[in-house]
C-alpha cells in the first residue's frame, strides 16, 4: 500500500569530501525511487572510484514486497521501506550502519548514499570510522539539501476521440501532469498525487459514463 503522506528526501545529487588523519572520505548522495535505482547509483560510484579502498553504500527506498520491508518509521504497515547498508570490508558495524543511521535519523526516504574512502595509512579505530562515515553522510546530505516530496502514482487513461476533450479538460482543471498519445484511441499518461487518485478516477468515469479505461 502506498503512503499518501508527504515525505522527506534529498533535493539533488551531491558530494562532500574531507580528510581524517590522512584518509580521504567522499560522501555521494542522490534520490532513488527503487532498489534498482539505488543499486544503479551504487554501481556507478564503485565504477568511478574503483581505485578507492572502500565504497560503502546505504539506502532507504520503497520495498517491492512485504518480505523486503524492514522499518517504516511510522509504526504501521502503510509504508514499506527497504533499508540496506554494507561495510564493504570495513570492520563490522563501523561504516554502513552509521551511514544508514543518519538516513533514519533524518527520516529520509527514496535516498541512496555511498561513502568512498581512500586509506591514508593510519587506522582510525571503530569509533573513528563510525564518526567519519556518519559525518560524510551528513555533509553530503547538507550539500544536496532536503525537500518534501508528495507521493505520486502513474495512471494510463484510455478513451475514445469523442470523450478525449472531456478527459483532457478534467486533467487540465485539476492541474496534474500528463502527456497525450493520439492513436486508434487516445491515451493519457497521467502523474497524480496518491491522495487525489480516487477522486480523479471517479470524476473521469462519471464525466464519460464509465467509458474510460484507467490502468496503473
Backbone as JSON, one array per atom type, in Angstrom:
{
  "sequence": "XXXXXXXXXXXXXXXXXXXXXXXXXXXXXXXXXXXXXXXXXXXXXXXXXXXXXXXXXXXXXXXXXXXXXXXXXXXXXXXXXXXXXXXXXXXXXXXXXXXXXXXXXXXXXXXXXXXXXXXXXXXXXXXXXXXXXXXXXXXXXXXXXXXXXXXXXXXXXXXXXXXXXXXXXXXXXXXXXXXXXXXXXXXXXXXXXXXXXXXXXXXXXXXXXXXXXXXX",
  "N": [[0.85, -1.19, 0.0], [0.58, 2.21, -0.83], [1.87, 5.05, 0.77], [0.11, 8.03, 1.2], [1.05, 10.34, 2.32], [3.19, 13.25, 2.53], [6.79, 13.09, 2.3], [10.26, 13.23, 3.36], [13.15, 13.82, 1.37], [16.3, 13.84, -0.44], [17.23, 16.77, -2.28], [18.72, 16.79, -4.61], [21.45, 15.25, -6.46], [24.61, 15.08, -4.82], [27.89, 15.78, -3.4], [30.39, 15.47, -0.82], [33.51, 16.13, 0.68], [36.31, 15.29, 2.8], [39.22, 15.08, 4.96], [40.58, 12.74, 7.28], [43.08, 12.19, 9.41], [44.82, 11.55, 7.28], [43.3, 9.81, 5.7], [41.04, 10.0, 3.02], [37.69, 10.91, 2.76], [34.78, 10.66, 0.86], [31.58, 11.66, 0.44], [28.77, 10.61, -1.32], [25.57, 11.34, -2.48], [22.16, 10.8, -3.46], [18.84, 11.02, -4.95], [16.6, 8.2, -5.05], [14.22, 6.03, -6.36], [13.68, 3.37, -6.16], [14.83, -0.02, -5.4], [16.35, -0.94, -7.52], [17.1, 1.5, -8.75], [18.65, 2.59, -6.68], [20.72, 0.69, -6.5], [21.84, 1.01, -9.0], [22.93, 3.58, -8.77], [24.83, 3.06, -6.75], [26.5, 1.19, -8.07], [27.5, 2.83, -10.11], [29.06, 4.7, -8.69], [30.95, 2.98, -7.55], [32.21, 2.1, -9.87], [33.28, 4.5, -10.87], [35.0, 5.19, -8.82], [36.84, 3.09, -8.58], [39.39, 2.66, -7.71], [39.42, 3.18, -5.05], [39.78, 2.48, -1.51], [37.56, 1.63, -0.07], [34.07, 1.53, -0.83], [31.29, 2.45, 0.51], [27.95, 1.59, 0.8], [24.57, 2.76, 1.47], [21.04, 2.74, 1.77], [17.59, 3.88, 1.65], [14.66, 2.95, 0.41], [11.53, 2.5, -1.45], [10.01, -0.62, -0.75], [9.55, -3.59, -2.69], [8.07, -5.72, -2.01], [6.31, -7.28, 0.77], [8.17, -8.84, 2.13], [10.54, -7.52, 1.88], [10.32, -5.43, 3.54], [11.6, -3.45, 6.15], [11.71, -1.34, 8.09], [9.54, 1.34, 8.76], [9.25, 3.66, 10.15], [6.88, 4.79, 10.91], [5.27, 3.26, 12.44], [3.32, 1.54, 11.41], [1.87, -0.44, 8.74], [1.66, 0.99, 6.4], [3.66, 2.09, 4.91], [6.15, 0.65, 3.11], [9.44, 0.11, 3.48], [12.58, -0.5, 2.13], [15.56, -1.11, 3.58], [19.05, -0.85, 3.44], [22.5, -1.59, 4.0], [26.06, -1.75, 3.77], [29.27, -2.7, 4.97], [31.43, -2.96, 3.33], [33.98, -4.18, 3.62], [35.12, -2.76, 5.71], [35.52, -2.8, 9.36], [32.98, -4.69, 11.04], [29.89, -3.07, 11.38], [30.96, -0.52, 11.47], [30.77, 1.26, 9.37], [28.7, 1.07, 7.16], [26.35, 0.91, 8.76], [26.47, 3.29, 10.44], [26.12, 5.19, 8.39], [23.56, 4.52, 7.41], [22.15, 4.98, 9.76], [22.15, 7.76, 9.87], [20.5, 8.42, 7.7], [18.12, 7.31, 8.65], [17.79, 8.8, 11.0], [17.35, 11.36, 10.02], [14.98, 10.89, 8.88], [14.74, 10.29, 6.14], [13.65, 9.27, 2.94], [13.61, 7.31, -0.13], [16.29, 7.58, -0.96], [19.82, 7.37, -1.51], [23.14, 6.63, -0.5], [26.65, 6.7, -0.92], [29.73, 6.16, 0.55], [32.92, 6.94, -0.14], [36.18, 5.83, 0.54], [39.58, 6.61, 0.74], [42.28, 5.06, 1.92], [44.56, 6.31, 4.3], [46.8, 5.36, 5.59], [46.81, 5.37, 8.35], [45.25, 3.77, 10.97], [41.94, 4.24, 12.04], [40.39, 3.2, 13.99], [37.39, 1.65, 15.34], [35.57, 3.48, 16.5], [36.46, 5.92, 15.39], [35.99, 5.44, 12.69], [33.18, 5.15, 12.66], [32.43, 7.77, 13.32], [33.51, 9.15, 11.13], [32.24, 8.04, 8.83], [29.6, 8.61, 9.44], [29.73, 11.4, 9.5], [30.46, 11.97, 6.82], [28.16, 11.17, 5.49], [26.24, 12.95, 6.58], [27.29, 15.44, 5.74], [27.18, 15.21, 2.96], [24.42, 15.06, 2.59], [23.69, 17.59, 3.52], [24.89, 19.12, 1.55], [23.36, 18.41, -0.63], [20.79, 19.2, 0.08], [17.49, 19.16, 1.52], [14.22, 18.18, 0.68], [10.62, 18.3, 0.66], [8.57, 15.75, -0.52], [5.73, 14.89, -2.41], [4.01, 11.9, -2.65], [3.4, 10.27, -5.77], [1.34, 8.71, -8.28], [1.38, 6.82, -11.27], [-0.86, 6.89, -13.9], [-2.63, 5.39, -16.62], [-4.82, 6.58, -18.84], [-7.27, 5.66, -20.99], [-9.22, 6.47, -23.78], [-11.95, 7.16, -26.06], [-11.88, 9.16, -29.1], [-14.1, 10.81, -29.05], [-14.6, 11.26, -26.35], [-12.27, 12.36, -25.54], [-11.76, 15.13, -25.35], [-13.26, 15.86, -23.13], [-11.99, 14.37, -21.13], [-9.39, 15.46, -21.25], [-9.96, 18.1, -20.52], [-10.74, 17.78, -17.83], [-8.36, 16.82, -16.69], [-6.7, 19.02, -17.09], [-8.02, 20.87, -15.53], [-7.63, 20.02, -12.92], [-4.96, 20.23, -12.65], [-2.9, 18.3, -12.98], [0.08, 16.6, -14.11], [0.44, 15.53, -17.46], [0.66, 13.52, -20.46], [-0.43, 13.24, -23.81], [-1.36, 10.73, -26.14], [-2.29, 10.33, -29.33], [-3.78, 7.92, -31.02], [-5.21, 5.0, -32.32], [-7.04, 4.92, -30.26], [-7.22, 7.4, -27.64], [-4.64, 7.97, -25.46], [-3.81, 8.93, -22.24], [-1.07, 9.64, -20.35], [-0.72, 9.98, -17.05], [0.35, 11.75, -14.2], [-0.29, 11.57, -10.92], [-0.97, 12.92, -7.69], [-0.94, 10.69, -4.95], [-2.94, 10.92, -3.0], [-4.99, 12.07, -4.44], [-5.89, 10.33, -6.34], [-8.19, 8.55, -6.26], [-10.41, 10.34, -6.28], [-10.02, 11.65, -8.74], [-10.24, 9.51, -10.56], [-12.93, 8.84, -10.14], [-14.18, 11.18, -11.09], [-13.47, 11.16, -13.8], [-14.67, 8.78, -14.72], [-17.35, 9.31, -14.16], [-17.83, 11.58, -15.75], [-17.62, 10.54, -18.28], [-19.46, 8.59, -18.39], [-18.5, 6.11, -17.62], [-16.95, 5.21, -19.74], [-14.19, 5.4, -19.96], [-10.98, 3.83, -19.7], [-8.92, 2.97, -17.06], [-5.73, 2.42, -16.01], [-3.1, 1.29, -13.86]],
  "CA": [[0.0, 0.0, 0.0], [1.38, 3.42, -0.93], [1.56, 6.09, 1.74], [-0.19, 9.27, 0.5], [1.58, 11.49, 3.04], [4.49, 13.75, 2.08], [7.96, 12.56, 3.0], [11.48, 13.98, 3.12], [14.2, 13.18, 0.6], [17.3, 14.83, -0.86], [16.75, 17.58, -3.4], [19.5, 16.51, -5.81], [22.7, 14.56, -6.23], [25.65, 15.96, -4.3], [29.02, 15.11, -2.77], [31.14, 16.25, 0.15], [34.78, 15.44, 0.93], [37.18, 15.79, 3.87], [40.27, 14.14, 5.35], [40.77, 12.42, 8.69], [44.36, 11.52, 9.65], [45.37, 11.06, 6.03], [42.3, 9.12, 4.89], [40.06, 10.88, 2.37], [36.31, 10.42, 2.72], [33.93, 11.38, -0.09], [30.19, 11.24, 0.54], [27.95, 10.81, -2.51], [24.17, 11.1, -2.15], [21.23, 11.11, -4.54], [17.5, 10.44, -4.82], [16.38, 6.9, -5.69], [12.82, 5.66, -6.14], [13.54, 1.91, -6.13], [16.06, -0.75, -5.13], [17.11, -0.94, -8.77], [17.7, 2.81, -8.91], [19.7, 2.74, -5.68], [21.84, -0.17, -6.87], [22.49, 1.63, -10.17], [23.74, 4.66, -8.22], [25.96, 2.44, -6.05], [27.4, 0.62, -9.08], [28.16, 3.92, -10.83], [30.11, 5.25, -7.83], [32.01, 1.96, -7.45], [32.95, 2.1, -11.12], [34.03, 5.74, -10.98], [36.02, 5.21, -7.77], [37.26, 1.7, -8.43], [40.69, 2.61, -7.07], [39.27, 3.51, -3.64], [39.91, 1.37, -0.58], [36.2, 1.19, 0.25], [32.88, 2.28, -1.28], [30.3, 1.96, 1.48], [26.61, 2.03, 0.42], [23.4, 2.64, 2.34], [19.88, 3.39, 1.16], [16.21, 3.67, 2.12], [13.82, 3.11, -0.78], [10.31, 1.7, -1.35], [10.13, -2.07, -0.91], [8.69, -4.13, -3.74], [7.27, -6.8, -1.45], [6.32, -7.25, 2.24], [9.36, -9.5, 2.65], [11.65, -6.57, 1.87], [10.07, -4.36, 4.5], [12.42, -3.52, 7.35], [11.22, -0.37, 9.06], [8.99, 2.49, 8.05], [9.33, 4.87, 10.96], [5.55, 5.33, 11.18], [4.58, 2.38, 13.36], [2.25, 0.8, 10.78], [2.28, -1.11, 7.51], [1.27, 1.77, 5.24], [4.85, 2.42, 4.14], [7.12, -0.43, 3.1], [10.74, 0.67, 3.16], [13.71, -1.41, 2.05], [16.76, -0.48, 4.1], [20.23, -1.67, 3.15], [23.81, -0.99, 4.23], [27.18, -2.69, 3.75], [30.53, -2.13, 5.44], [32.38, -3.06, 2.21], [35.33, -4.53, 4.06], [35.46, -2.11, 6.97], [35.07, -3.59, 10.5], [31.53, -4.83, 11.11], [29.14, -2.03, 12.08], [31.7, 0.74, 11.58], [30.67, 2.1, 8.17], [27.36, 1.09, 6.58], [25.33, 1.19, 9.77], [26.45, 4.72, 10.75], [25.54, 5.93, 7.27], [22.12, 4.25, 7.43], [21.59, 5.64, 10.94], [21.92, 9.17, 9.54], [19.3, 8.46, 6.86], [16.98, 7.06, 9.53], [17.65, 9.91, 11.94], [16.77, 12.49, 9.29], [13.71, 10.39, 8.34], [14.8, 10.45, 4.7], [13.24, 8.13, 2.12], [13.96, 7.44, -1.56], [17.61, 8.19, -0.92], [20.95, 6.44, -1.51], [24.42, 7.26, -0.23], [27.87, 5.88, -0.99], [30.87, 6.85, 1.12], [34.18, 6.47, -0.69], [37.33, 6.09, 1.42], [40.95, 6.31, 0.33], [43.02, 4.84, 3.16], [45.73, 7.18, 4.39], [47.92, 4.74, 6.28], [46.62, 5.38, 9.8], [43.99, 3.17, 11.38], [41.11, 5.18, 12.79], [39.63, 2.52, 15.02], [35.95, 1.56, 15.05], [34.93, 4.74, 16.86], [36.82, 6.92, 14.41], [35.29, 5.12, 11.44], [31.76, 5.48, 12.85], [32.29, 9.22, 13.23], [33.84, 9.61, 9.79], [31.2, 7.65, 7.88], [28.41, 9.39, 9.77], [29.98, 12.78, 9.07], [30.41, 12.04, 5.36], [26.75, 11.1, 5.1], [25.59, 14.21, 6.95], [27.75, 16.56, 4.91], [26.65, 15.02, 1.61], [23.0, 15.44, 2.64], [23.63, 19.05, 3.63], [25.24, 19.68, 0.24], [22.24, 18.15, -1.55], [19.56, 19.85, 0.52], [16.35, 18.28, 1.8], [12.93, 18.71, 0.22], [9.44, 17.49, 0.92], [8.04, 15.18, -1.75], [4.39, 14.32, -2.34], [3.98, 10.67, -3.45], [2.56, 10.28, -6.96], [1.08, 7.45, -8.96], [1.27, 6.96, -12.72], [-2.07, 6.29, -14.45], [-2.85, 5.45, -18.06], [-6.25, 6.78, -19.1], [-7.55, 5.41, -22.41], [-10.59, 6.86, -24.11], [-12.2, 7.39, -27.48], [-11.72, 10.56, -29.51], [-15.3, 11.56, -28.66], [-14.5, 11.65, -24.94], [-10.91, 12.84, -25.21], [-11.8, 16.52, -24.94], [-13.77, 15.88, -21.75], [-10.93, 13.88, -20.25], [-8.32, 16.46, -21.22], [-10.43, 19.25, -19.75], [-10.69, 17.45, -16.4], [-6.96, 16.75, -16.28], [-6.18, 20.39, -17.03], [-8.67, 21.61, -14.45], [-7.09, 19.62, -11.61], [-3.56, 20.64, -12.64], [-1.94, 17.21, -12.94], [0.96, 16.47, -15.27], [0.03, 14.43, -18.34], [1.02, 13.54, -21.88], [-1.48, 12.59, -24.6], [-0.93, 10.0, -27.34], [-3.47, 10.16, -30.18], [-3.6, 6.79, -31.94], [-6.56, 4.47, -32.58], [-7.7, 5.59, -29.14], [-6.39, 8.44, -27.04], [-4.08, 7.54, -24.17], [-3.21, 9.97, -21.42], [-0.17, 9.21, -19.27], [-1.03, 10.99, -16.03], [1.06, 11.66, -12.92], [-1.3, 12.07, -9.98], [-0.7, 12.72, -6.26], [-1.64, 9.49, -4.47], [-4.15, 11.3, -2.26], [-6.02, 12.57, -5.35], [-6.18, 9.33, -7.37], [-9.57, 8.05, -6.22], [-11.34, 11.4, -6.7], [-9.85, 11.88, -10.16], [-10.82, 8.37, -11.27], [-14.4, 8.98, -10.06], [-14.6, 12.28, -11.98], [-13.32, 10.73, -15.2], [-15.69, 7.77, -15.04], [-18.65, 9.96, -14.13], [-17.97, 12.5, -16.89], [-17.7, 9.78, -19.55], [-20.4, 7.49, -18.17], [-17.75, 4.86, -17.48], [-16.34, 4.75, -20.99], [-12.73, 5.45, -19.92], [-10.23, 2.74, -19.09], [-7.88, 3.53, -16.23], [-4.79, 1.4, -15.57], [-1.94, 1.78, -13.09]],
  "C": [[0.88, 1.24, 0.0], [0.91, 4.46, 0.09], [1.28, 7.4, 1.01], [0.45, 10.5, 1.14], [2.91, 11.96, 2.45], [5.63, 13.14, 2.9], [9.17, 13.41, 2.62], [12.48, 13.16, 2.32], [15.23, 14.24, 0.23], [16.83, 15.52, -2.13], [17.47, 17.25, -4.7], [20.71, 15.66, -5.45], [23.75, 15.55, -5.74], [26.77, 15.12, -3.7], [29.67, 16.06, -1.78], [32.39, 15.46, 0.51], [35.55, 16.11, 2.07], [38.23, 14.72, 4.17], [40.29, 13.95, 6.86], [42.05, 11.61, 8.81], [44.89, 10.83, 8.39], [44.4, 10.32, 5.14], [41.32, 10.14, 4.31], [38.71, 10.2, 2.34], [35.51, 11.3, 1.77], [32.51, 10.83, 0.02], [29.43, 11.59, -0.73], [26.5, 10.49, -2.13], [23.29, 11.47, -3.34], [19.86, 10.53, -4.26], [17.43, 9.11, -5.55], [14.97, 6.44, -5.35], [12.6, 4.15, -6.05], [14.87, 1.28, -5.75], [16.95, -0.74, -6.37], [17.82, 0.39, -8.99], [18.83, 3.05, -7.93], [20.94, 1.93, -6.05], [22.58, 0.39, -8.09], [23.4, 2.77, -9.72], [25.0, 4.1, -7.56], [26.98, 1.91, -7.05], [28.18, 1.71, -9.82], [29.29, 4.52, -10.0], [31.27, 4.25, -7.71], [32.85, 1.91, -8.72], [33.83, 3.34, -11.24], [35.2, 5.78, -10.0], [36.53, 3.79, -7.51], [38.65, 1.55, -7.83], [40.63, 2.93, -5.58], [39.44, 2.26, -2.78], [38.55, 0.77, -0.24], [35.19, 2.1, -0.43], [31.7, 1.72, -0.5], [28.91, 2.48, 1.12], [25.59, 1.92, 1.55], [22.23, 3.32, 1.62], [18.58, 3.02, 1.86], [15.28, 3.98, 0.95], [12.55, 2.29, -0.61], [10.61, 0.22, -1.57], [9.18, -2.53, -2.0], [7.83, -5.27, -3.25], [7.3, -6.7, 0.07], [7.57, -7.87, 2.83], [10.55, -8.55, 2.73], [11.49, -5.5, 2.94], [10.96, -4.53, 5.73], [11.91, -2.59, 8.43], [10.67, 0.82, 8.31], [8.96, 3.76, 8.87], [7.98, 5.46, 11.31], [4.75, 4.43, 12.12], [3.41, 1.65, 12.75], [2.77, 0.19, 9.49], [1.98, -0.3, 6.26], [2.45, 2.11, 4.35], [5.81, 1.24, 4.22], [8.45, 0.12, 2.6], [11.78, -0.45, 3.17], [14.94, -0.66, 2.5], [17.95, -1.42, 3.88], [21.49, -0.88, 3.48], [24.85, -2.09, 4.21], [28.43, -1.98, 4.24], [31.62, -2.2, 4.38], [33.82, -3.27, 2.68], [35.82, -3.81, 5.29], [35.0, -3.01, 8.13], [33.56, -3.57, 10.65], [30.89, -3.72, 11.95], [29.79, -0.67, 12.12], [31.45, 1.71, 10.44], [29.24, 2.2, 7.62], [26.28, 1.48, 7.57], [25.32, 2.66, 10.18], [25.84, 5.56, 9.63], [24.03, 5.76, 7.24], [21.46, 4.95, 8.62], [21.3, 7.11, 10.68], [20.66, 9.31, 8.69], [18.05, 8.25, 7.71], [16.72, 8.24, 10.45], [17.06, 11.15, 11.3], [15.4, 12.14, 8.71], [13.64, 10.59, 6.83], [14.4, 9.14, 4.01], [13.64, 8.4, 0.66], [15.32, 8.11, -1.7], [18.68, 7.1, -0.86], [22.22, 7.23, -1.26], [25.53, 6.24, -0.41], [29.01, 6.72, -0.43], [32.14, 6.18, 0.6], [35.31, 6.82, 0.29], [38.62, 5.69, 0.72], [41.79, 6.24, 1.6], [44.31, 5.63, 3.18], [46.89, 6.62, 5.17], [47.81, 4.71, 7.78], [45.26, 4.79, 10.14], [43.22, 4.14, 12.28], [40.38, 4.53, 13.96], [38.14, 2.55, 14.7], [35.25, 2.88, 15.36], [35.22, 5.85, 15.86], [36.12, 6.71, 13.08], [33.82, 5.48, 11.55], [31.55, 6.98, 12.7], [32.52, 9.71, 11.8], [32.76, 9.27, 8.78], [29.89, 8.38, 8.16], [28.55, 10.83, 9.3], [29.87, 12.92, 7.55], [28.98, 11.99, 4.86], [26.03, 12.41, 5.39], [25.99, 15.35, 6.03], [27.27, 16.43, 3.47], [25.18, 15.42, 1.55], [22.86, 16.96, 2.72], [23.96, 19.71, 2.3], [24.09, 19.52, -0.76], [21.01, 18.96, -1.2], [18.44, 18.84, 0.68], [15.07, 18.95, 1.31], [11.82, 17.75, 0.6], [8.84, 17.04, -0.4], [6.64, 14.62, -1.49], [4.36, 13.06, -3.21], [3.0, 10.78, -4.61], [2.36, 8.86, -7.48], [0.91, 7.73, -10.45], [0.04, 6.21, -13.21], [-2.04, 6.38, -15.98], [-4.35, 5.49, -18.3], [-6.48, 6.65, -20.6], [-9.01, 5.72, -22.7], [-10.73, 7.02, -25.62], [-11.96, 8.86, -27.8], [-12.91, 11.39, -29.06], [-15.2, 12.07, -27.23], [-13.17, 12.29, -24.59], [-10.9, 14.3, -24.76], [-12.28, 16.68, -23.51], [-12.68, 15.46, -20.78], [-9.81, 14.9, -20.12], [-8.72, 17.67, -20.38], [-10.37, 19.0, -18.25], [-9.25, 17.43, -15.91], [-6.36, 18.15, -16.17], [-6.76, 21.15, -15.85], [-8.1, 21.26, -13.08], [-5.58, 19.85, -11.53], [-2.55, 19.52, -12.53], [-1.08, 17.21, -14.2], [0.49, 15.31, -16.14], [0.59, 14.63, -19.73], [-0.04, 12.75, -22.64], [-0.88, 11.94, -25.84], [-2.18, 9.69, -28.16], [-3.18, 9.08, -31.22], [-5.0, 6.31, -32.32], [-7.5, 4.99, -31.5], [-6.78, 6.69, -28.65], [-5.94, 7.95, -25.66], [-3.42, 8.73, -23.48], [-2.34, 9.32, -20.35], [-0.21, 10.31, -18.21], [-0.25, 10.71, -14.75], [0.21, 12.36, -11.87], [-0.82, 11.91, -8.54], [-1.54, 11.56, -5.73], [-2.96, 9.85, -3.8], [-5.29, 11.72, -3.17], [-6.47, 11.53, -6.38], [-7.65, 8.93, -7.4], [-10.56, 9.09, -6.72], [-11.24, 11.65, -8.2], [-10.46, 10.74, -10.97], [-12.35, 8.46, -11.28], [-14.9, 10.06, -11.02], [-14.54, 11.86, -13.44], [-14.39, 9.73, -15.6], [-17.08, 8.4, -15.08], [-18.87, 10.82, -15.37], [-18.12, 11.78, -18.22], [-18.66, 8.61, -19.46], [-19.7, 6.14, -18.2], [-17.05, 4.38, -18.72], [-14.82, 4.81, -20.99], [-12.18, 4.16, -19.31], [-9.07, 3.34, -18.33], [-7.01, 2.38, -15.68], [-3.65, 2.05, -14.81], [-0.7, 1.01, -13.52]]
}
